[in-house]
Short mmCIF file of C-alpha atoms in Angstrom, two decimals:
data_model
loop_
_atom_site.label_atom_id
_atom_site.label_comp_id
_atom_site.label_asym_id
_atom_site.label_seq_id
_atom_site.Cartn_x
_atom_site.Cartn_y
_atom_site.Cartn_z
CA UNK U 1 22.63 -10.35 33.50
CA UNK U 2 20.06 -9.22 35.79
CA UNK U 3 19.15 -9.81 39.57
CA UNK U 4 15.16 -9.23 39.89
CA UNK U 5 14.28 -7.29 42.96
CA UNK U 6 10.07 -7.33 42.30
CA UNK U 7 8.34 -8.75 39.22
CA UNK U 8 5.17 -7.16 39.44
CA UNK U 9 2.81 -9.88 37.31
CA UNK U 10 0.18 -7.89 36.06
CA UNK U 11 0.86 -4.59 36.11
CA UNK U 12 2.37 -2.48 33.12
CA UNK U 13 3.92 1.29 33.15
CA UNK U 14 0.26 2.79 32.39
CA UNK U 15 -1.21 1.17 35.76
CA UNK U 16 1.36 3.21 37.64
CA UNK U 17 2.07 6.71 38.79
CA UNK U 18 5.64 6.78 37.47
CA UNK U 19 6.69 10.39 38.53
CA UNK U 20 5.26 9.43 41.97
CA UNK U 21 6.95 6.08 41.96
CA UNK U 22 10.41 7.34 41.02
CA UNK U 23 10.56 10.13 43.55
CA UNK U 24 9.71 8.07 46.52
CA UNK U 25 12.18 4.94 45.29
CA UNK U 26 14.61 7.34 44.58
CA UNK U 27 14.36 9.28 48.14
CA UNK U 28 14.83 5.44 49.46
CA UNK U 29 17.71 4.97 46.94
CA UNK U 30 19.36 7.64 48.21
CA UNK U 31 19.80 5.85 51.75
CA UNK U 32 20.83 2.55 50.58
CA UNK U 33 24.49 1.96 49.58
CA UNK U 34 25.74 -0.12 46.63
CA UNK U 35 26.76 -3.42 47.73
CA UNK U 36 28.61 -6.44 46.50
CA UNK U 37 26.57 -9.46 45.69
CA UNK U 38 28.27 -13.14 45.06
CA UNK U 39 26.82 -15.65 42.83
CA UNK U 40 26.94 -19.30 43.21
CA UNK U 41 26.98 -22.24 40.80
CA UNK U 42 23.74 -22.71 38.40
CA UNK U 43 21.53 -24.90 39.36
CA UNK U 44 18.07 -26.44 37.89
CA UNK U 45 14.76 -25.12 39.61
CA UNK U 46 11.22 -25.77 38.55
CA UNK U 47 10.78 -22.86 35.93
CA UNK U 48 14.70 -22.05 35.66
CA UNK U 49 18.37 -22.53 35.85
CA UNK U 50 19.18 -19.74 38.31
CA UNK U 51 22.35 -19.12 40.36
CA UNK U 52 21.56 -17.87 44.01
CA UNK U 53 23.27 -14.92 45.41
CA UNK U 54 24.06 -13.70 49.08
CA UNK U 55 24.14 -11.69 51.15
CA UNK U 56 20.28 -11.82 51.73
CA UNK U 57 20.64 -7.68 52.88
CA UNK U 58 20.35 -4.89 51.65
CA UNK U 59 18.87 -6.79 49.19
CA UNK U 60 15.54 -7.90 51.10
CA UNK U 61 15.15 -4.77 52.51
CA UNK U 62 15.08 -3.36 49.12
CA UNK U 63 12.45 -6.27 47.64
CA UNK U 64 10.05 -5.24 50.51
CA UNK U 65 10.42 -1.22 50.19
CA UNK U 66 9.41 -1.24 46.30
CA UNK U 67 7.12 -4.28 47.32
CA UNK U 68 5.45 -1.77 49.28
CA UNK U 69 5.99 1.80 47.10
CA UNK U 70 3.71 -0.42 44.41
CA UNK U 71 1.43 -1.07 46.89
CA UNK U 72 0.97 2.49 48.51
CA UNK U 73 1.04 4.13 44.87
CA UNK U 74 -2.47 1.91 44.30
CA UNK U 75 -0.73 -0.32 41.69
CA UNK U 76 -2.24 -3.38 41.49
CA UNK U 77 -0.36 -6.32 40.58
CA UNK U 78 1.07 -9.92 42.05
CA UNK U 79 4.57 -10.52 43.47
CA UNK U 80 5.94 -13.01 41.54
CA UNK U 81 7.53 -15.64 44.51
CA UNK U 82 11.22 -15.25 43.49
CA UNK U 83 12.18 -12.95 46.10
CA UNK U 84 15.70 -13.60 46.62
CA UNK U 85 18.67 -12.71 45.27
CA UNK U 86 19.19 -14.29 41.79
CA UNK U 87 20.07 -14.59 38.05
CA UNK U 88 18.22 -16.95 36.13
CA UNK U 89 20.47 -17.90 33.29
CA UNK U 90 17.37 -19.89 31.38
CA UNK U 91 13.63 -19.95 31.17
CA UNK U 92 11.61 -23.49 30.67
CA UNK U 93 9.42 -23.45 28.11
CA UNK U 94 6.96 -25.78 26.06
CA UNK U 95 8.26 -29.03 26.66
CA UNK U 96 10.69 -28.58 29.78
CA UNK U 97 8.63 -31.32 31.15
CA UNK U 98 10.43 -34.21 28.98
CA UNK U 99 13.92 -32.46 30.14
CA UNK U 100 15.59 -34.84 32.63
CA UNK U 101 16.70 -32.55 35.54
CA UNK U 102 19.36 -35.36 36.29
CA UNK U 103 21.39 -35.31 32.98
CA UNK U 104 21.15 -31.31 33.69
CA UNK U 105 22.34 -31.36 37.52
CA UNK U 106 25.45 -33.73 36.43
CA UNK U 107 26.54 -31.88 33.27
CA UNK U 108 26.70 -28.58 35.42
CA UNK U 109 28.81 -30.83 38.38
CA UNK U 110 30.94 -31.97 35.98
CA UNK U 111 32.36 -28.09 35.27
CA UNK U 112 35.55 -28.48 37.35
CA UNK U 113 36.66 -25.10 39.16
CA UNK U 114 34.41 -22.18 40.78
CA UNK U 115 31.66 -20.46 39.07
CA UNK U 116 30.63 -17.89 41.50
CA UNK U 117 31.18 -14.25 41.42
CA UNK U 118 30.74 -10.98 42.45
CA UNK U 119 28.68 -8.24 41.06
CA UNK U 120 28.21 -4.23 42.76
CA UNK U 121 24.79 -3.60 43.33
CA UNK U 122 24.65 0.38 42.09
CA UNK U 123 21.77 1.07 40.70
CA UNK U 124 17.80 0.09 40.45
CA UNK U 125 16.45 -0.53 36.78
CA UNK U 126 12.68 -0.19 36.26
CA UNK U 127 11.52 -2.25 33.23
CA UNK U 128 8.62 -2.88 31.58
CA UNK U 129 8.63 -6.57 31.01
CA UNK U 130 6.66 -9.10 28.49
CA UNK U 131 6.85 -12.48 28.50
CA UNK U 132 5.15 -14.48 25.37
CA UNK U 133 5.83 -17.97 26.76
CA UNK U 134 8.96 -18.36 24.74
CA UNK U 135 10.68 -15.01 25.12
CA UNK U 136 11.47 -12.75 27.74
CA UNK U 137 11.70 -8.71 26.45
CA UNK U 138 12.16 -5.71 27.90
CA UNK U 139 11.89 -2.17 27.91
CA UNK U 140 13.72 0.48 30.10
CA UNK U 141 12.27 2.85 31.66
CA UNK U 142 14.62 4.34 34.59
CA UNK U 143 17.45 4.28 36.48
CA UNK U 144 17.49 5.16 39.88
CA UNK U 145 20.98 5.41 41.64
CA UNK U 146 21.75 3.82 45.15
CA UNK U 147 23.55 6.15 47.95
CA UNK U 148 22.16 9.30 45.51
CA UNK U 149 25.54 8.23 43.72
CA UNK U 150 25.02 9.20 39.58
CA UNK U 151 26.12 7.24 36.85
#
């Protein structure tokens, strides 16, 4: 599982300073502390079934710094909306249209007990991320610690 923090449409590793990038994320990295993040229940959204998370902070403050660390390091690329914390669970796809969002919504109320949980927020993952339509693949290509804490 994964909570996106950007998803920079457009842009892949070449079209970015990465030695740049990392030092100034990870000077920023080092000021942040891992936090706890809670997860609700799944629900259906127009390209997704995503579960929401909260507390809104740190992790907004960290969406806008690397928002803006792309931006200063003359990357150029498009925010993709989902700015919030989340984990999308499943991607539509060709023919998510003729899925009845309904049937969906009332199989996932009908899962008696809780479904949310926690997860510690420790560490920032850069990826390089493809996405043919059908599948969603990545590739690592750093790990930047929060509170300068290494793991």
């Amino acid at each position: 599982m994964h909570c996106t923090l950007l998803h920079a449409v457009g842009l892949a590793r070449t079209g970015v300073d990465l030695e740049g990038l990392l030092k100034n994320v990870g000077a920023f990295a080092r000021t942040v502390e891992p936090f706890v993040l809670t997860f609700d229940r799944p629900a259906i959204g127009n390209v997704a079934v995503e579960i929401s998370g909260w507390p809104q902070n740190p992790f907004a403050s960290i969406v806008d710094y690397l928002t803006g660390a792309m931006t200063r390091a003359g990357s150029v690329f498009k925010a993709a909306p989902s700015r919030y914390p989340h984990m999308s669970v499943a991607y539509t796809s060709d023919g998510a249209e003729l899925l009845e969002a309904a049937g969906l919504k009332a199989e996932l109320s009908a899962i008696d007990g809780p479904l949310s949980g926690t997860v510690l927020a420790d560490r920032l993952h850069l990826v390089e991320q493809w996405h043919d339509g059908r599948h969603i693949t990545w590739e690592p290509v750093a790990v930047v610690p929060l509170g300068g804490i290494e793991i």
